[in-house]
JSON list of C-alpha atoms and ligand atoms in Angstrom, two decimals:
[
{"chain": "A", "resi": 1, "resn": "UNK", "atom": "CA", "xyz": [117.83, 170.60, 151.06]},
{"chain": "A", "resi": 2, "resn": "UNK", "atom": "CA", "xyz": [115.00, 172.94, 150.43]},
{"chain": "A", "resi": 3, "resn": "UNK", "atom": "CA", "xyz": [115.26, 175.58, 147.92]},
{"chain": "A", "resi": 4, "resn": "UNK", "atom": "CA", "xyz": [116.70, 178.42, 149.12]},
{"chain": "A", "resi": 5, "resn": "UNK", "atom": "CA", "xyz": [118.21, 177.08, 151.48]},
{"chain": "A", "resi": 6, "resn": "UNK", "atom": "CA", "xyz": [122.23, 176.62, 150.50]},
{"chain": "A", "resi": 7, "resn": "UNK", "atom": "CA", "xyz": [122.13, 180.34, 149.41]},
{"chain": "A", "resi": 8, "resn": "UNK", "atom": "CA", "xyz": [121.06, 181.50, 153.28]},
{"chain": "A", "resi": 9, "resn": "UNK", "atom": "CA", "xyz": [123.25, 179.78, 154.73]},
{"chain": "A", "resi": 10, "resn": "UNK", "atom": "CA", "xyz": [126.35, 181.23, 152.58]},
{"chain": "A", "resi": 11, "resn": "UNK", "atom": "CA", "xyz": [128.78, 183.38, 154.78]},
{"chain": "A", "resi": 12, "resn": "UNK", "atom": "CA", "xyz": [130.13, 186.22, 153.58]},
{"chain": "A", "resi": 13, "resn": "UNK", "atom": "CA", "xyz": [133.83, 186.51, 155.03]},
{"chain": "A", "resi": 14, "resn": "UNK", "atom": "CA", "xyz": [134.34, 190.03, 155.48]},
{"chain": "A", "resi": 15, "resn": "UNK", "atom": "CA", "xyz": [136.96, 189.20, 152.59]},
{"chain": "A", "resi": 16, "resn": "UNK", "atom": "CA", "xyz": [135.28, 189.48, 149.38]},
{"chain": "A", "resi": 17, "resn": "UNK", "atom": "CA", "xyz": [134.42, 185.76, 149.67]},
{"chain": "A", "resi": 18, "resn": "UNK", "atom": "CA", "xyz": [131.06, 183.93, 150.24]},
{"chain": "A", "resi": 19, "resn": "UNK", "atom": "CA", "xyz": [131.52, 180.62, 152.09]},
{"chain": "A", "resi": 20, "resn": "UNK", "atom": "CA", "xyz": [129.68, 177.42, 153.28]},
{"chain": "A", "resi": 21, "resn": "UNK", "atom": "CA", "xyz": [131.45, 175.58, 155.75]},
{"chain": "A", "resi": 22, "resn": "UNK", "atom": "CA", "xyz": [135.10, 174.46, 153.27]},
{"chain": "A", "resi": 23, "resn": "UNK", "atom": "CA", "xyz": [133.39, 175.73, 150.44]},
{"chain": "A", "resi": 24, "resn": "UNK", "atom": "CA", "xyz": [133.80, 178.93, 148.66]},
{"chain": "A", "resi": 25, "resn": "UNK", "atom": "CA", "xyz": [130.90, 180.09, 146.48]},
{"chain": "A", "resi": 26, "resn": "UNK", "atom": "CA", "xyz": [130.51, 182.89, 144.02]},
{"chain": "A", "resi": 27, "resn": "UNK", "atom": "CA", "xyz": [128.33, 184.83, 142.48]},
{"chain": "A", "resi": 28, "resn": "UNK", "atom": "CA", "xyz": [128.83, 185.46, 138.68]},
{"chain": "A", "resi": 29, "resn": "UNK", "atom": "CA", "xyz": [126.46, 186.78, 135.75]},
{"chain": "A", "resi": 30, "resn": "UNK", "atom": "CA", "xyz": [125.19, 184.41, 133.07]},
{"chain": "A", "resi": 31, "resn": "UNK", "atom": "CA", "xyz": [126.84, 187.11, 130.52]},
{"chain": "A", "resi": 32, "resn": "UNK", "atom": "CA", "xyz": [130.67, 186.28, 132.25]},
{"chain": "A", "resi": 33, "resn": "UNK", "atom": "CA", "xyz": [130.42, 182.85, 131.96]},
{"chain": "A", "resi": 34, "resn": "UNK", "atom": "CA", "xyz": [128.55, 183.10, 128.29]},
{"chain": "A", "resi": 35, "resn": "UNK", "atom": "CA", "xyz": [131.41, 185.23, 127.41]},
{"chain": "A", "resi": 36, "resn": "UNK", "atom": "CA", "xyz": [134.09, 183.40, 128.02]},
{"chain": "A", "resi": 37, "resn": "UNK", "atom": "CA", "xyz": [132.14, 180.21, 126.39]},
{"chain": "A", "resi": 38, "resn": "UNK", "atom": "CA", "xyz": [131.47, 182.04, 123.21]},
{"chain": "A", "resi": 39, "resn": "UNK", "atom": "CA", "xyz": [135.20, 183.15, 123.19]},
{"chain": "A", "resi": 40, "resn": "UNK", "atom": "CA", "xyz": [136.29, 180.00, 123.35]},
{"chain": "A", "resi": 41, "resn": "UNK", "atom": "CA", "xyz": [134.09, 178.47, 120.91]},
{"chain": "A", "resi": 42, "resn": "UNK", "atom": "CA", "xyz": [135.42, 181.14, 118.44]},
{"chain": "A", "resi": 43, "resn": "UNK", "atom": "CA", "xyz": [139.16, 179.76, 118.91]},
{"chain": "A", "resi": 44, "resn": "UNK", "atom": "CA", "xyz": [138.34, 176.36, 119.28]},
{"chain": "A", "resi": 45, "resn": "UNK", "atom": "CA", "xyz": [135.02, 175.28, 117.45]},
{"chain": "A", "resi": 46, "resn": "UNK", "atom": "CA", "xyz": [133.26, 172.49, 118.34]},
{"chain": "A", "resi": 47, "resn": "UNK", "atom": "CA", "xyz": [136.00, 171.10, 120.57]},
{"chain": "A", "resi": 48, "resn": "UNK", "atom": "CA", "xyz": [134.86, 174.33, 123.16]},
{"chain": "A", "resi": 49, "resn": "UNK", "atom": "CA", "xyz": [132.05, 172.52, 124.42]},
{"chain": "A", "resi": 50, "resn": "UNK", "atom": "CA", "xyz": [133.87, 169.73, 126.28]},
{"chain": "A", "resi": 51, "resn": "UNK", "atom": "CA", "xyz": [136.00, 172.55, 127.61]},
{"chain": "A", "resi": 52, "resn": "UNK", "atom": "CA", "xyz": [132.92, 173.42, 129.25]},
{"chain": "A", "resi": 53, "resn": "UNK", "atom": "CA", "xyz": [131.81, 169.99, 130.13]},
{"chain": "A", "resi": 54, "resn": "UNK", "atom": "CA", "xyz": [134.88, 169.18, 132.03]},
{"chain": "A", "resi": 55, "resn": "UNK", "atom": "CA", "xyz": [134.32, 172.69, 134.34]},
{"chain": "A", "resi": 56, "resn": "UNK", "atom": "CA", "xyz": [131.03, 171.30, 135.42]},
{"chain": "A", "resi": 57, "resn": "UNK", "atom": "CA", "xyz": [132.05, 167.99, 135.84]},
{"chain": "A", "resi": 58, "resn": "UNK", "atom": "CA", "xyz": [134.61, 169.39, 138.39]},
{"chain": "A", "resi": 59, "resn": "UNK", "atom": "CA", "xyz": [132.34, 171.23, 140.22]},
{"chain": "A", "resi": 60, "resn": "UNK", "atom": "CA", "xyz": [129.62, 168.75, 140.22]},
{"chain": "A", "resi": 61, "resn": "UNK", "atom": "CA", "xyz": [132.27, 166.20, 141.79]},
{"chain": "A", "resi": 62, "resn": "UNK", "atom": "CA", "xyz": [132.59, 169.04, 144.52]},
{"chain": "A", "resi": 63, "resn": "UNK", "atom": "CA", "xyz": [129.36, 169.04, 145.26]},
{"chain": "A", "resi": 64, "resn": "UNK", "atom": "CA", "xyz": [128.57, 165.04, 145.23]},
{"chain": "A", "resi": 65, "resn": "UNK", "atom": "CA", "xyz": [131.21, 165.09, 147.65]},
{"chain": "A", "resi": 66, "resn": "UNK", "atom": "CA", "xyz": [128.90, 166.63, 150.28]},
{"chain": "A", "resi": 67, "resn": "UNK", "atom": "CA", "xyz": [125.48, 164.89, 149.58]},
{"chain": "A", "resi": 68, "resn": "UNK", "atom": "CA", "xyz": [124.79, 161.16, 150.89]},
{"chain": "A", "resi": 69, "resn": "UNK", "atom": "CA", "xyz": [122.11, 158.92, 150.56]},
{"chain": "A", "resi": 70, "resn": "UNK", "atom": "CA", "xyz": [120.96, 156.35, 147.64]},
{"chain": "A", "resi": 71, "resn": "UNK", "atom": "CA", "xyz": [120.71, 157.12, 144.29]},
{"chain": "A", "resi": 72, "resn": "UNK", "atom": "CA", "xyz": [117.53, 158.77, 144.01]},
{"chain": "A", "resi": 73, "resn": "UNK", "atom": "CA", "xyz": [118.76, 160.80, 146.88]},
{"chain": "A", "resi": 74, "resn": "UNK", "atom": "CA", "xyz": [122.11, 162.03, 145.67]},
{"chain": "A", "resi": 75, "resn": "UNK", "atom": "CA", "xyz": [120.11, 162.70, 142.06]},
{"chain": "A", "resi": 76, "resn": "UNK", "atom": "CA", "xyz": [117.50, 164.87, 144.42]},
{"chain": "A", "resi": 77, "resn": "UNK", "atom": "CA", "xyz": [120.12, 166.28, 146.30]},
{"chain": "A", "resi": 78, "resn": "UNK", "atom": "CA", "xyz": [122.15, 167.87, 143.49]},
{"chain": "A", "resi": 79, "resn": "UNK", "atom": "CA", "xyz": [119.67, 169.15, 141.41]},
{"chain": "A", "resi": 80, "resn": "UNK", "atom": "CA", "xyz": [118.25, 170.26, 144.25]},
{"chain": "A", "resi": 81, "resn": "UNK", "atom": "CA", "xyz": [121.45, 172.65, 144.97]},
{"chain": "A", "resi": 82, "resn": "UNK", "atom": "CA", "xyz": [121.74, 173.48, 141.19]},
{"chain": "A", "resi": 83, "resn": "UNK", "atom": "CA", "xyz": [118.07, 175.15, 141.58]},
{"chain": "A", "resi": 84, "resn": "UNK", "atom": "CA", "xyz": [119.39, 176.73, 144.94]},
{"chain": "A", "resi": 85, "resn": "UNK", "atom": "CA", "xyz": [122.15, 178.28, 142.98]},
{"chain": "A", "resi": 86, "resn": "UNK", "atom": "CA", "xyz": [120.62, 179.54, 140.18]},
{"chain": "A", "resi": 87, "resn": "UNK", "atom": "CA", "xyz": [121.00, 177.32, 137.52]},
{"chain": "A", "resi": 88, "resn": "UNK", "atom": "CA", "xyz": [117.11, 176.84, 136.49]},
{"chain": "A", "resi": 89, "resn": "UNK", "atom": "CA", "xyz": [115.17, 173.61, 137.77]},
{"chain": "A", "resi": 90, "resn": "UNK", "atom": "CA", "xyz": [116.40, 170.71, 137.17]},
{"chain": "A", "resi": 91, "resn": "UNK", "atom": "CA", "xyz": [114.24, 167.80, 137.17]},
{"chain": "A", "resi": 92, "resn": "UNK", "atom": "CA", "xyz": [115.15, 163.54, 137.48]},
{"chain": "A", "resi": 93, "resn": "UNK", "atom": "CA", "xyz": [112.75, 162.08, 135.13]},
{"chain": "A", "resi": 94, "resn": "UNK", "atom": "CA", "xyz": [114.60, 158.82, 134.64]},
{"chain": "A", "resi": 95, "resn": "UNK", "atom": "CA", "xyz": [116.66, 157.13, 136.80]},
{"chain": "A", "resi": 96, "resn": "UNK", "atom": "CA", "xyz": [117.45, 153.23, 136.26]},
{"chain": "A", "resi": 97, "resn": "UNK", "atom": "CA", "xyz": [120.69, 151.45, 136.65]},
{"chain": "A", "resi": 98, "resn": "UNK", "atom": "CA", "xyz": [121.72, 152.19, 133.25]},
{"chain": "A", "resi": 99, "resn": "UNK", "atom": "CA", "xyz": [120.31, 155.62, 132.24]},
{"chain": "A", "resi": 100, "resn": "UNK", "atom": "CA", "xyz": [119.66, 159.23, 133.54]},
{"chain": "A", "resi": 101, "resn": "UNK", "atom": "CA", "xyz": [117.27, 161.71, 132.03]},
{"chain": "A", "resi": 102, "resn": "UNK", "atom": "CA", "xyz": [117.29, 164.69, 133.47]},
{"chain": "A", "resi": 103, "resn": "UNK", "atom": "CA", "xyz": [114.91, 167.89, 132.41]},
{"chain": "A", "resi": 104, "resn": "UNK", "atom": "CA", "xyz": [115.85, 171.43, 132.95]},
{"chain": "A", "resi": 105, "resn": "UNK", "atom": "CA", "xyz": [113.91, 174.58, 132.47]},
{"chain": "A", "resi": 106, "resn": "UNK", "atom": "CA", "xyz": [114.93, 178.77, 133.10]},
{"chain": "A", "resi": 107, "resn": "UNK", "atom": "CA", "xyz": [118.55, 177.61, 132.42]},
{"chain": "A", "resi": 108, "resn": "UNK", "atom": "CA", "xyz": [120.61, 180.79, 132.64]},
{"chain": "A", "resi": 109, "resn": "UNK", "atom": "CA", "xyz": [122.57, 180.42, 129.44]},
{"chain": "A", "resi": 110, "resn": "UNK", "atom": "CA", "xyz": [119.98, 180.05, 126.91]},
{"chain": "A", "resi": 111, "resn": "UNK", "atom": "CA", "xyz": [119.20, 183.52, 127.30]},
{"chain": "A", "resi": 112, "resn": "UNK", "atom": "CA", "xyz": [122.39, 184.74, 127.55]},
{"chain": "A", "resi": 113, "resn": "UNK", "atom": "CA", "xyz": [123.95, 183.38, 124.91]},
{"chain": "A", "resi": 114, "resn": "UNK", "atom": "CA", "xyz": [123.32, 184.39, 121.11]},
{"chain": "A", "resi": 115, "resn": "UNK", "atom": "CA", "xyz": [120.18, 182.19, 119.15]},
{"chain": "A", "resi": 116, "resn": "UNK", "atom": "CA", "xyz": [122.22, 179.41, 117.78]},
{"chain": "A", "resi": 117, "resn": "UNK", "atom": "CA", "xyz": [120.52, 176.26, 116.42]},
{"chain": "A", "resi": 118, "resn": "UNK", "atom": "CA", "xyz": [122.98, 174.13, 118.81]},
{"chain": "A", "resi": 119, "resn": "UNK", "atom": "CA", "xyz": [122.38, 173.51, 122.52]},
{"chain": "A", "resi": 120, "resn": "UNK", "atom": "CA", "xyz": [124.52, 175.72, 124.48]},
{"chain": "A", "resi": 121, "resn": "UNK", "atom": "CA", "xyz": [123.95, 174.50, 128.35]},
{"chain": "A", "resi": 122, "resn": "UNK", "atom": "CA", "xyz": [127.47, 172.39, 128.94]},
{"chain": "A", "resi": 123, "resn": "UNK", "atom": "CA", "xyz": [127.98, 173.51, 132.05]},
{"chain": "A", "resi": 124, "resn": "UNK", "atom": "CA", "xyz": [124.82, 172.25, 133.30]},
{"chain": "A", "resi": 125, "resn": "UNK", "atom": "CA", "xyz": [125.95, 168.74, 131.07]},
{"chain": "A", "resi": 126, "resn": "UNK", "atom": "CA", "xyz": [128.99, 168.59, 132.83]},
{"chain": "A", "resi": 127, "resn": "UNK", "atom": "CA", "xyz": [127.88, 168.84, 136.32]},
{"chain": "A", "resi": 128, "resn": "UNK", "atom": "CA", "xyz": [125.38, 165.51, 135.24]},
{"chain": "A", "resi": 129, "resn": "UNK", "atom": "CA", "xyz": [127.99, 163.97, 133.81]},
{"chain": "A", "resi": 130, "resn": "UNK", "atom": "CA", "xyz": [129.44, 164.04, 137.55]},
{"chain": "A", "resi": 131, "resn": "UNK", "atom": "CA", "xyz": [126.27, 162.77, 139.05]},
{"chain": "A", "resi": 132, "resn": "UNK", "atom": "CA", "xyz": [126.31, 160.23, 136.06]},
{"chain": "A", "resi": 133, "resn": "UNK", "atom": "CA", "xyz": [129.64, 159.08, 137.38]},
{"chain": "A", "resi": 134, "resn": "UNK", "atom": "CA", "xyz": [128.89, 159.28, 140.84]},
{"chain": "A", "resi": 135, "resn": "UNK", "atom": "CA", "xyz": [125.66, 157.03, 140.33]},
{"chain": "A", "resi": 136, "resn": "UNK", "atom": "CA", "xyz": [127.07, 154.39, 137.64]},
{"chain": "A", "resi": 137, "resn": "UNK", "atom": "CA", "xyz": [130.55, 153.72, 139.26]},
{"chain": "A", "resi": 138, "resn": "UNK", "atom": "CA", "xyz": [132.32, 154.73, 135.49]},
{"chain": "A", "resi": 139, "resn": "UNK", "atom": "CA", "xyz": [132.24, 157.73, 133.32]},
{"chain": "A", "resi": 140, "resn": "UNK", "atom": "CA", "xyz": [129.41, 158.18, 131.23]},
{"chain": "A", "resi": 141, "resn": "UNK", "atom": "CA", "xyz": [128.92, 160.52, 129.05]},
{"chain": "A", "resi": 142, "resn": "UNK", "atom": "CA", "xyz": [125.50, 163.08, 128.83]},
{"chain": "A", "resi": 143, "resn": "UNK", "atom": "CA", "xyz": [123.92, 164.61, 125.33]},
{"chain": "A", "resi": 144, "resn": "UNK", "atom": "CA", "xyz": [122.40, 167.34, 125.91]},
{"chain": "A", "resi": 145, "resn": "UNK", "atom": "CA", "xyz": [119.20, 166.25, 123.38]},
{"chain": "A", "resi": 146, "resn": "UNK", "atom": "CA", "xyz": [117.23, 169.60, 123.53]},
{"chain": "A", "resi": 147, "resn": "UNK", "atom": "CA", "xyz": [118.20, 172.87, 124.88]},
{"chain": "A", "resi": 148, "resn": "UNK", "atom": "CA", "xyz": [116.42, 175.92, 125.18]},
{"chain": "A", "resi": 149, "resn": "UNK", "atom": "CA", "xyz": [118.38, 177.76, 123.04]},
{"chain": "A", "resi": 150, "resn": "UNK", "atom": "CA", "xyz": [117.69, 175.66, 120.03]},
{"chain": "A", "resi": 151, "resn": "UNK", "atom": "CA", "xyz": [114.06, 176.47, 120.48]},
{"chain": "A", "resi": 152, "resn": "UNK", "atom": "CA", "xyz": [113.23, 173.63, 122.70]},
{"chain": "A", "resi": 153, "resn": "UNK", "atom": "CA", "xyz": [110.35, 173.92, 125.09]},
{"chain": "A", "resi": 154, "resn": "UNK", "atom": "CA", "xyz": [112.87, 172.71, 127.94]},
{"chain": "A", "resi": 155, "resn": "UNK", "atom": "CA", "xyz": [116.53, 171.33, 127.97]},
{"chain": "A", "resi": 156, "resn": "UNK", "atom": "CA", "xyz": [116.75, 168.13, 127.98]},
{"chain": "A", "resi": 157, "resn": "UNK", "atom": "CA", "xyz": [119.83, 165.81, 129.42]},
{"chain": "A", "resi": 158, "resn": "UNK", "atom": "CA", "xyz": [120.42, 162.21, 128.26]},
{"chain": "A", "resi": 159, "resn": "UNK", "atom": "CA", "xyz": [123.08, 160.13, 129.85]},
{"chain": "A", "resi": 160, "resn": "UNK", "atom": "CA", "xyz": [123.10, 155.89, 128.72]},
{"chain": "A", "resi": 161, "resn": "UNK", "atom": "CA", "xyz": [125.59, 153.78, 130.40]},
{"chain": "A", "resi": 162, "resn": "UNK", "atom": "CA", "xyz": [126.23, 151.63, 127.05]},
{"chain": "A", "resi": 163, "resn": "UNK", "atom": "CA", "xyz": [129.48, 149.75, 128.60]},
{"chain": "A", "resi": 164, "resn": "UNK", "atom": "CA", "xyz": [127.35, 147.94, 130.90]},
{"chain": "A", "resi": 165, "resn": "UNK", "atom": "CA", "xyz": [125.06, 144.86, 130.01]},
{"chain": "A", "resi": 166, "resn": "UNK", "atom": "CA", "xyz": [123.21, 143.84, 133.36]},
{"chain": "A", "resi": 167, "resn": "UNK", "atom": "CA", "xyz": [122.66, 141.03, 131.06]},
{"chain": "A", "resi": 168, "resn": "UNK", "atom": "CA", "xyz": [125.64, 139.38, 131.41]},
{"chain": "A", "resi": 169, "resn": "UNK", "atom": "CA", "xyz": [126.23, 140.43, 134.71]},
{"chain": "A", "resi": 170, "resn": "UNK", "atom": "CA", "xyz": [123.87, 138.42, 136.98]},
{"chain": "A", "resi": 171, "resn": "UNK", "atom": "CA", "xyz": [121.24, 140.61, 136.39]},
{"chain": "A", "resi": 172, "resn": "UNK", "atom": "CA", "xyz": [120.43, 144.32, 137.16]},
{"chain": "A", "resi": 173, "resn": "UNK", "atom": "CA", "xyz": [122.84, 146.40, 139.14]},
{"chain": "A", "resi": 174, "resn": "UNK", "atom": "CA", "xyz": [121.56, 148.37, 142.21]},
{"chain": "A", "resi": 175, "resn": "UNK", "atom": "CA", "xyz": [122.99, 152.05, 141.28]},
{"chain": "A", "resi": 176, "resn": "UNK", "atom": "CA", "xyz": [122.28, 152.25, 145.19]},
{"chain": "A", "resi": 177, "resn": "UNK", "atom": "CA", "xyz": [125.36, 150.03, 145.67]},
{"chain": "A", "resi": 178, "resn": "UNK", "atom": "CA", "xyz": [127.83, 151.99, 143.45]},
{"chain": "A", "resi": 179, "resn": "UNK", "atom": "CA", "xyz": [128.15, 155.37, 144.52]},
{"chain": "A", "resi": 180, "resn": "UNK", "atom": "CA", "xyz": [131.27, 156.36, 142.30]},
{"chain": "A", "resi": 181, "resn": "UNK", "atom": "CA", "xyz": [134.45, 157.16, 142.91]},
{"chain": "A", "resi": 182, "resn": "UNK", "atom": "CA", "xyz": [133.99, 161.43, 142.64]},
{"chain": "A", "resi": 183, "resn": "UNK", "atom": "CA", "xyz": [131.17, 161.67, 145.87]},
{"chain": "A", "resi": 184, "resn": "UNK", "atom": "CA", "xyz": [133.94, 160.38, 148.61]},
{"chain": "A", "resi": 185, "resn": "UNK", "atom": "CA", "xyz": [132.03, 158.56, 151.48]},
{"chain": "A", "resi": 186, "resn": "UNK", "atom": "CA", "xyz": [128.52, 157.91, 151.44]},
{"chain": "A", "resi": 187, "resn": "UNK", "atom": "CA", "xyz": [126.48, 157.42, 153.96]},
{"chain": "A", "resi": 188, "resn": "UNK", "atom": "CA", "xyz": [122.29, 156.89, 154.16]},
{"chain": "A", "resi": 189, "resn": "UNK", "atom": "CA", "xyz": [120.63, 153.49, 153.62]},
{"chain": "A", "resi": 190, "resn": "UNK", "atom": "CA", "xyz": [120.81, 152.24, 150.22]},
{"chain": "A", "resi": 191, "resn": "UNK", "atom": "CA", "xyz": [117.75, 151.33, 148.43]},
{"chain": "A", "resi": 192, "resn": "UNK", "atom": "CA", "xyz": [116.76, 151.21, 145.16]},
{"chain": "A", "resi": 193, "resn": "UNK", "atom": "CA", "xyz": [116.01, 154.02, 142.63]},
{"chain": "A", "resi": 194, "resn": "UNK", "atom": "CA", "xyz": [112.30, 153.78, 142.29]},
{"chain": "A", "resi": 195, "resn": "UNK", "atom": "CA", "xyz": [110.90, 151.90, 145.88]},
{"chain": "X", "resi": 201, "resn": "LIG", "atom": "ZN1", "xyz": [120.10, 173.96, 127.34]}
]
């Protein structure tokens, strides 16, 4: 999908709703969303940010669930919708069949949120931690290791798969063969991350 792309082909309804075939998209300010997550960081703390994490691992599932293809590709494919949609570039910069590092830069929160020495894009690190799912077969969780915010040059998302030991297990695993339980059906010819 080309940048640009998804958001041309979004339908407005005639009903207050913007749609893409099943899906219904919308368009929200940075400031909403940084709102609420500063709200909720005031009544819960730390324990806010997984709040956060968990809403972009559920729509990051919804959007694995249309995108086929090997591993490389699905990676490709959904940061190649978050950039569509608005939420900065995000770029695959390691992608083995243990570990994803992904690199994001003009994230929308960052600027929208108040300076805070603590990285504040867990939206963003929830939708990965979907594609980390989708692309190890188990949940994995992703650090968000730089951000923006925190003065970084770019954010920077780290997600290890420590429960798994290709080791002991015959060897390496082909992420291309597991495509996780939250994408549904996938279709396109596996192969593996780097050919
Ligand atoms: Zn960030």
């Amino acid at each position: 999908m080309t940048a640009g792309l998804l958001l041309r082909r979004l339908a407005h309804d005639g009903r207050g709703g913007f749609r893409h075939g099943d899906s219904r998209f919308l368009l929200i300010r940075p400031e909403t969303l940084v709102g609420v997550q500063q709200a909720v960081e005031r009544a819960l703390g730390a324990r806010a940010a997984e709040c956060f994490v968990e809403g972009g691992r559920a729509g990051g599932a919804r959007a694995l669930s249309s995108i086929a293809g090997s591993a490389e590709e699905r990676a490709r494919g959904l940061t190649a919708m978050a950039a569509d949609l608005g939420w900065g570039t995000l770029a695959v910069e390691t992608l083995t069949p243990t570990s994803l590092v992904v690199i994001g830069s003009n994230s929308p929160f960052p600027a929208a949120h108040a300076a805070t020495g603590d990285p504040v894009c867990h939206l963003t690190r929830g939708v990965l931690e979907a594609l980390a799912e989708n692309l190890f077969g188990r949940r994995v969780p992703v650090h968000e290791t730089h951000c923006e915010a925190a003065g970084a040059e770019r954010c920077r998302f780290e997600a290890v798969d420590v429960s798994s030991h290709p080791a002991q297990g015959g060897g390496a695993v082909d992420v291309s063969s597991h495509p996780g339980r939250t994408g549904g059906k996938m279709g396109g010819t596996p192969r593996p991350p780097h050919s």
